[in-house]
Structures are given as structure tokens and as C-alpha cells.
mmCIF file of C-alpha atoms and ligand atoms in Angstrom:
data_model
loop_
_atom_site.group_PDB
_atom_site.id
_atom_site.type_symbol
_atom_site.label_atom_id
_atom_site.label_comp_id
_atom_site.label_asym_id
_atom_site.label_seq_id
_atom_site.Cartn_x
_atom_site.Cartn_y
_atom_site.Cartn_z
ATOM 1 C CA MET Y 1 -75.814 78.755 -62.213
ATOM 2 C CA PHE Y 2 -75.956 81.192 -65.223
ATOM 3 C CA ILE Y 3 -79.733 80.809 -65.541
ATOM 4 C CA ALA Y 4 -79.940 81.698 -61.948
ATOM 5 C CA GLU Y 5 -77.951 84.624 -62.140
ATOM 6 C CA LYS Y 6 -79.887 85.737 -64.860
ATOM 7 C CA ARG Y 7 -83.154 85.024 -62.811
ATOM 8 C CA LEU Y 8 -84.530 83.258 -65.730
ATOM 9 C CA ASP Y 9 -87.545 80.614 -65.425
ATOM 10 C CA VAL Y 10 -86.440 77.775 -67.679
ATOM 11 C CA GLU Y 11 -88.480 74.390 -67.709
ATOM 12 C CA GLN Y 12 -85.755 71.838 -66.648
ATOM 13 C CA VAL Y 13 -85.671 68.082 -67.850
ATOM 14 C CA GLU Y 14 -83.557 65.951 -65.875
ATOM 15 C CA ILE Y 15 -81.392 63.454 -67.946
ATOM 16 C CA CYS Y 16 -80.276 60.649 -65.908
ATOM 17 C CA ILE Y 17 -76.715 59.961 -67.160
ATOM 18 C CA ALA Y 18 -76.402 56.822 -64.603
ATOM 19 C CA ASP Y 19 -79.548 55.244 -66.534
ATOM 20 C CA GLY Y 20 -77.992 55.977 -69.779
ATOM 21 C CA ASP Y 21 -80.835 58.526 -70.898
ATOM 22 C CA HIS Y 22 -77.832 60.498 -72.685
ATOM 23 C CA ARG Y 23 -77.142 57.806 -75.160
ATOM 24 C CA LYS Y 24 -81.063 57.189 -76.125
ATOM 25 C CA ALA Y 25 -82.133 57.946 -79.639
ATOM 26 C CA ASP Y 26 -84.395 60.784 -78.579
ATOM 27 C CA PHE Y 27 -81.693 62.715 -76.459
ATOM 28 C CA LEU Y 28 -79.026 61.956 -79.475
ATOM 29 C CA ALA Y 29 -81.510 63.886 -81.765
ATOM 30 C CA LYS Y 30 -80.980 67.007 -79.497
ATOM 31 C CA ASN Y 31 -77.329 66.444 -79.142
ATOM 32 C CA PRO Y 32 -75.307 63.874 -81.107
ATOM 33 C CA LEU Y 33 -72.549 64.018 -78.799
ATOM 34 C CA GLY Y 34 -74.785 62.565 -75.969
ATOM 35 C CA GLN Y 35 -73.964 65.239 -73.435
ATOM 36 C CA VAL Y 36 -75.899 67.573 -71.126
ATOM 37 C CA PRO Y 37 -76.758 70.455 -70.979
ATOM 38 C CA VAL Y 38 -78.821 71.005 -73.861
ATOM 39 C CA LEU Y 39 -81.080 74.103 -74.398
ATOM 40 C CA GLU Y 40 -84.191 73.390 -76.392
ATOM 41 C CA LEU Y 41 -85.634 76.720 -77.979
ATOM 42 C CA ASP Y 42 -89.520 77.272 -78.602
ATOM 43 C CA SER Y 43 -88.227 76.895 -82.271
ATOM 44 C CA GLY Y 44 -87.166 73.322 -81.739
ATOM 45 C CA ILE Y 45 -83.404 74.201 -82.310
ATOM 46 C CA CYS Y 46 -81.281 72.469 -79.842
ATOM 47 C CA ILE Y 47 -78.293 74.462 -78.354
ATOM 48 C CA SER Y 48 -75.460 72.437 -76.769
ATOM 49 C CA GLU Y 49 -71.962 73.372 -75.257
ATOM 50 C CA SER Y 50 -72.548 75.329 -72.068
ATOM 51 C CA MET Y 51 -70.725 78.638 -73.412
ATOM 52 C CA ALA Y 52 -72.693 78.678 -76.562
ATOM 53 C CA ILE Y 53 -75.920 78.291 -74.169
ATOM 54 C CA CYS Y 54 -74.728 81.135 -72.094
ATOM 55 C CA ARG Y 55 -73.882 83.449 -74.799
ATOM 56 C CA TYR Y 56 -77.202 82.876 -76.400
ATOM 57 C CA LEU Y 57 -79.047 83.697 -73.206
ATOM 58 C CA GLU Y 58 -76.765 86.733 -72.593
ATOM 59 C CA GLU Y 59 -77.695 88.129 -76.146
ATOM 60 C CA GLU Y 60 -81.543 87.114 -75.309
ATOM 61 C CA PHE Y 61 -81.574 88.498 -71.819
ATOM 62 C CA PRO Y 62 -78.697 91.045 -71.406
ATOM 63 C CA THR Y 63 -79.378 92.144 -67.960
ATOM 64 C CA PRO Y 64 -77.560 91.622 -65.401
ATOM 65 C CA ASN Y 65 -74.777 91.772 -67.820
ATOM 66 C CA LEU Y 66 -71.983 88.880 -67.617
ATOM 67 C CA PHE Y 67 -70.140 89.169 -70.427
ATOM 68 C CA GLY Y 68 -68.893 92.824 -70.390
ATOM 69 C CA ARG Y 69 -70.402 96.260 -71.306
ATOM 70 C CA ASP Y 70 -68.147 97.367 -73.580
ATOM 71 C CA PRO Y 71 -65.081 96.164 -75.762
ATOM 72 C CA GLU Y 72 -62.221 96.427 -73.224
ATOM 73 C CA GLU Y 73 -64.311 94.883 -70.339
ATOM 74 C CA ARG Y 74 -65.471 92.460 -72.795
ATOM 75 C CA ALA Y 75 -61.894 91.285 -73.746
ATOM 76 C CA VAL Y 76 -60.963 91.183 -69.951
ATOM 77 C CA ILE Y 77 -63.808 89.314 -69.051
ATOM 78 C CA HIS Y 78 -62.871 86.738 -72.146
ATOM 79 C CA MET Y 79 -59.110 86.614 -71.102
ATOM 80 C CA TRP Y 80 -59.933 85.464 -67.556
ATOM 81 C CA SER Y 81 -62.775 83.117 -68.841
ATOM 82 C CA ARG Y 82 -60.148 81.377 -70.974
ATOM 83 C CA ARG Y 83 -57.507 81.413 -68.135
ATOM 84 C CA ALA Y 84 -60.028 80.048 -65.648
ATOM 85 C CA GLU Y 85 -61.539 77.232 -68.009
ATOM 86 C CA ALA Y 86 -57.856 76.222 -69.370
ATOM 87 C CA THR Y 87 -56.059 76.089 -66.148
ATOM 88 C CA LEU Y 88 -58.779 75.351 -63.637
ATOM 89 C CA PHE Y 89 -62.000 73.928 -64.834
ATOM 90 C CA VAL Y 90 -60.921 71.445 -67.435
ATOM 91 C CA PRO Y 91 -57.891 70.139 -65.240
ATOM 92 C CA ALA Y 92 -60.447 69.775 -62.663
ATOM 93 C CA VAL Y 93 -62.702 67.582 -64.953
ATOM 94 C CA ASP Y 94 -59.768 65.466 -65.936
ATOM 95 C CA TYR Y 95 -58.319 65.047 -62.599
ATOM 96 C CA GLY Y 96 -61.290 63.420 -61.443
ATOM 97 C CA HIS Y 97 -61.601 61.320 -64.458
ATOM 98 C CA HIS Y 98 -57.905 60.132 -64.528
ATOM 99 C CA SER Y 99 -57.673 59.675 -60.488
ATOM 100 C CA HIS Y 100 -61.087 58.873 -59.145
ATOM 101 C CA PRO Y 101 -62.142 55.286 -58.667
ATOM 102 C CA LEU Y 102 -65.682 56.215 -59.688
ATOM 103 C CA PHE Y 103 -64.237 56.400 -63.314
ATOM 104 C CA ARG Y 104 -62.085 53.611 -63.265
ATOM 105 C CA GLY Y 105 -64.186 51.508 -65.634
ATOM 106 C CA GLN Y 106 -64.843 54.435 -67.911
ATOM 107 C CA PHE Y 107 -61.301 55.687 -68.557
ATOM 108 C CA SER Y 108 -57.979 54.504 -69.189
ATOM 109 C CA GLN Y 109 -56.747 56.293 -66.228
ATOM 110 C CA ILE Y 110 -53.081 57.840 -66.581
ATOM 111 C CA PRO Y 111 -51.817 58.550 -63.222
ATOM 112 C CA SER Y 112 -49.128 61.035 -64.609
ATOM 113 C CA TYR Y 113 -51.598 63.076 -66.360
ATOM 114 C CA ALA Y 114 -53.759 63.302 -63.226
ATOM 115 C CA TYR Y 115 -50.530 64.804 -61.653
ATOM 116 C CA LEU Y 116 -49.935 67.454 -64.467
ATOM 117 C CA CYS Y 117 -53.848 68.289 -63.819
ATOM 118 C CA ARG Y 118 -53.360 68.596 -60.255
ATOM 119 C CA ASP Y 119 -50.220 70.899 -60.698
ATOM 120 C CA SER Y 120 -52.154 73.046 -63.196
ATOM 121 C CA ILE Y 121 -55.011 73.388 -60.473
ATOM 122 C CA GLU Y 122 -52.711 74.433 -57.712
ATOM 123 C CA LYS Y 123 -50.984 76.966 -60.033
ATOM 124 C CA SER Y 124 -54.246 78.297 -61.180
ATOM 125 C CA TYR Y 125 -55.118 79.013 -57.448
ATOM 126 C CA SER Y 126 -52.307 81.313 -56.984
ATOM 127 C CA LEU Y 127 -52.632 82.934 -60.405
ATOM 128 C CA LEU Y 128 -56.469 83.597 -59.537
ATOM 129 C CA ASP Y 129 -55.181 84.815 -55.788
ATOM 130 C CA SER Y 130 -52.818 87.260 -57.502
ATOM 131 C CA ARG Y 131 -55.525 88.695 -59.663
ATOM 132 C CA LEU Y 132 -58.019 89.072 -56.959
ATOM 133 C CA GLY Y 133 -55.439 90.833 -54.686
ATOM 134 C CA SER Y 134 -56.225 94.219 -56.940
ATOM 135 C CA VAL Y 135 -59.955 93.515 -57.975
ATOM 136 C CA GLY Y 136 -63.227 92.345 -56.359
ATOM 137 C CA PHE Y 137 -64.031 90.017 -59.295
ATOM 138 C CA LEU Y 138 -61.833 88.361 -62.066
ATOM 139 C CA GLY Y 139 -63.245 90.677 -64.738
ATOM 140 C CA GLY Y 140 -63.162 93.775 -62.783
ATOM 141 C CA ASP Y 141 -65.539 95.362 -60.478
ATOM 142 C CA THR Y 142 -68.531 93.199 -61.208
ATOM 143 C CA PHE Y 143 -69.280 89.599 -61.247
ATOM 144 C CA SER Y 144 -68.983 88.019 -64.694
ATOM 145 C CA ILE Y 145 -68.841 84.581 -66.507
ATOM 146 C CA ALA Y 146 -65.113 84.548 -65.701
ATOM 147 C CA ASP Y 147 -66.012 84.281 -61.883
ATOM 148 C CA LEU Y 148 -68.511 81.640 -62.668
ATOM 149 C CA ILE Y 149 -66.195 79.420 -64.784
ATOM 150 C CA ALA Y 150 -63.449 79.732 -61.862
ATOM 151 C CA PHE Y 151 -66.101 78.962 -59.180
ATOM 152 C CA CYS Y 152 -67.289 75.838 -60.834
ATOM 153 C CA GLY Y 153 -63.896 74.659 -61.415
ATOM 154 C CA LEU Y 154 -62.723 75.262 -57.842
ATOM 155 C CA GLU Y 155 -65.905 73.613 -56.625
ATOM 156 C CA LEU Y 156 -65.336 70.456 -58.847
ATOM 157 C CA ALA Y 157 -61.544 70.628 -57.692
ATOM 158 C CA ARG Y 158 -62.576 70.628 -54.097
ATOM 159 C CA LEU Y 159 -64.735 67.826 -54.467
ATOM 160 C CA TRP Y 160 -61.680 65.736 -55.695
ATOM 161 C CA GLN Y 161 -59.994 67.164 -52.398
ATOM 162 C CA VAL Y 162 -57.743 69.596 -54.177
ATOM 163 C CA ALA Y 163 -58.139 72.411 -51.903
ATOM 164 C CA PHE Y 164 -56.566 75.735 -52.043
ATOM 165 C CA ALA Y 165 -54.114 76.892 -49.435
ATOM 166 C CA PRO Y 166 -55.233 78.875 -46.503
ATOM 167 C CA SER Y 167 -52.550 81.442 -47.438
ATOM 168 C CA LEU Y 168 -54.370 82.246 -50.715
ATOM 169 C CA THR Y 169 -56.237 84.995 -48.652
ATOM 170 C CA SER Y 170 -57.733 86.844 -51.872
ATOM 171 C CA LEU Y 171 -58.656 83.753 -53.518
ATOM 172 C CA ALA Y 172 -60.507 82.728 -49.950
ATOM 173 C CA LEU Y 173 -62.305 85.822 -49.548
ATOM 174 C CA TRP Y 174 -63.667 85.863 -53.131
ATOM 175 C CA HIS Y 175 -64.502 82.235 -52.830
ATOM 176 C CA ARG Y 176 -66.624 83.223 -49.562
ATOM 177 C CA ARG Y 177 -68.224 85.979 -51.335
ATOM 178 C CA ILE Y 178 -69.400 83.838 -54.640
ATOM 179 C CA SER Y 179 -70.412 80.966 -52.291
ATOM 180 C CA GLU Y 180 -73.006 83.508 -50.707
ATOM 181 C CA ARG Y 181 -74.572 84.129 -54.156
ATOM 182 C CA PRO Y 182 -77.972 82.397 -54.257
ATOM 183 C CA SER Y 183 -76.937 80.973 -57.710
ATOM 184 C CA ALA Y 184 -73.900 79.266 -56.050
ATOM 185 C CA SER Y 185 -75.994 76.553 -54.513
ATOM 186 C CA MET Y 186 -76.256 75.400 -58.230
ATOM 187 C CA ALA Y 187 -72.541 74.780 -58.370
ATOM 188 C CA ARG Y 188 -71.483 73.723 -54.866
ATOM 189 C CA TYR Y 189 -70.537 70.163 -54.130
ATOM 190 C CA SER Y 190 -70.081 70.583 -50.278
HETATM 191 N N1 GSH U 201 -68.187 70.700 -73.829
HETATM 192 C C1 GSH U 201 -69.514 70.385 -73.225
HETATM 193 C C2 GSH U 201 -68.932 69.399 -72.054
HETATM 194 C C3 GSH U 201 -70.510 68.799 -71.560
HETATM 195 C C4 GSH U 201 -70.265 67.607 -70.610
HETATM 196 O O1 GSH U 201 -68.946 67.085 -70.610
HETATM 197 N N2 GSH U 201 -71.291 66.927 -70.191
HETATM 198 C C5 GSH U 201 -71.152 66.053 -69.189
HETATM 199 C C6 GSH U 201 -71.909 66.375 -68.040
HETATM 200 S S1 GSH U 201 -71.239 67.525 -67.152
HETATM 201 C C7 GSH U 201 -71.925 64.615 -69.892
HETATM 202 O O2 GSH U 201 -73.007 64.973 -70.556
HETATM 203 N N3 GSH U 201 -71.376 63.631 -69.744
HETATM 204 C C8 GSH U 201 -71.818 62.275 -69.980
HETATM 205 C C9 GSH U 201 -71.033 61.725 -71.260
HETATM 206 O O3 GSH U 201 -69.987 62.320 -72.036
HETATM 207 O O4 GSH U 201 -71.184 60.499 -71.624
HETATM 208 C C10 GSH U 201 -70.131 71.537 -72.699
HETATM 209 O O5 GSH U 201 -69.377 72.561 -72.559
HETATM 210 O O6 GSH U 201 -71.451 71.747 -72.398
#
């Protein structure tokens, strides 16, 4: 989604996790953690960790700006990015891992932890709704990495059937607006 927002033409190589491509020696040489995504530079350096990749691309290709244009804007965007990640994105990942039959063989599922994750997601929806009652985007007046993280977290939560309540009208309007961005097709599950 970040690459699409930047309108960059980046060669993509698919790694099939179901076939275990991410555990093969050639991929582990690029990322010893055996996880996607990895950005392989022309220099041969491999960058993994999504936020490290996004920050690198932001510096190399500053327009459109997605991390903030001055210290104040950068701080506000960082604050909302961290909130979106900690209260929505990570709990959405963990909720799936600890509740969905798909992951039963892979994780020692802890139902009480899944419950806490669900609670965090629902509280996050309210937090975001109240923020979006006074601004168009989480970081202020333009789309930023904070919206991207929140949107991806929300889409993942929706995949696990943890939808937001229709009464959260500011969140619903924001969600519709972000869904209409061409880049959103990269993050939507439904
Ligand atoms: N902290 C990493 C997490 C990456 C991650 O969890 N990747 C998942 C797919 S979205 C993966 O490769 N899972 C395979 C595995 O962990 O075996 C990041 O932000 O990029």
C-alpha cells in the first residue's frame, strides 16, 4: 500500500509462505527471521521490517510526503502511527493467531489473550472515531502512514469478523474515504 501511495515501480517477487519459501536458505540469507516483506536494494543490501522499508522509501522518494513535513506534523503522525499499531494492528494480528482455526496447528492458542486483543481492537475503534470527529486524517489534514497502519489493522480485524459499530460514524466515513484510494486495494480483504 505504501509503494502504491508513492506510485513507485518496484519489481515484486512472490514468496509462497504456504510452500515454505520463506524458510529456504536463499530467502533466509535476505532475512534471517524468515519473514516478508524484504526490500532488496541494487547495492545488494536487504531491508526487512515494514516500517524500516517505508522510512527508507520516504527518504529516497519524499513526494507525496507520508511521514510529516515539519517537526510538529511528524510528531503527531508518529503518535497516531504508534497508537494505531499498538492498539489495533498488533492486536488484530494476534487475535487471528489466537482464535482462528487456520492457525490452530501453528500457535498454542490462548483464548483469554484473544479476548484481550478483541477488547483492544474495539477500544481502538472508539479512540480513532473520536480523533476523526475533528480531523480528516489521523495525522491532520492529509493522508499519512498513520492512516495506512490503521486501515491495514482495521481490514485485518474485519477479516476476523471484528467489525466496528455503525454508530462510529466518523470512523465509518474515514474508512470509506481510505477504501476509495487506489492503494487501498493492496490492503483490503473484502
Ligand atoms: N515485524 C515484521 C513482521 C513481518 C511478518 O510478520 N510477516 C509475516 C507475513 S505478514 C510472515 O512473513 N510470516 C511468516 C512467518 O513468520 O513464518 C514487519 O513489520 O515487517
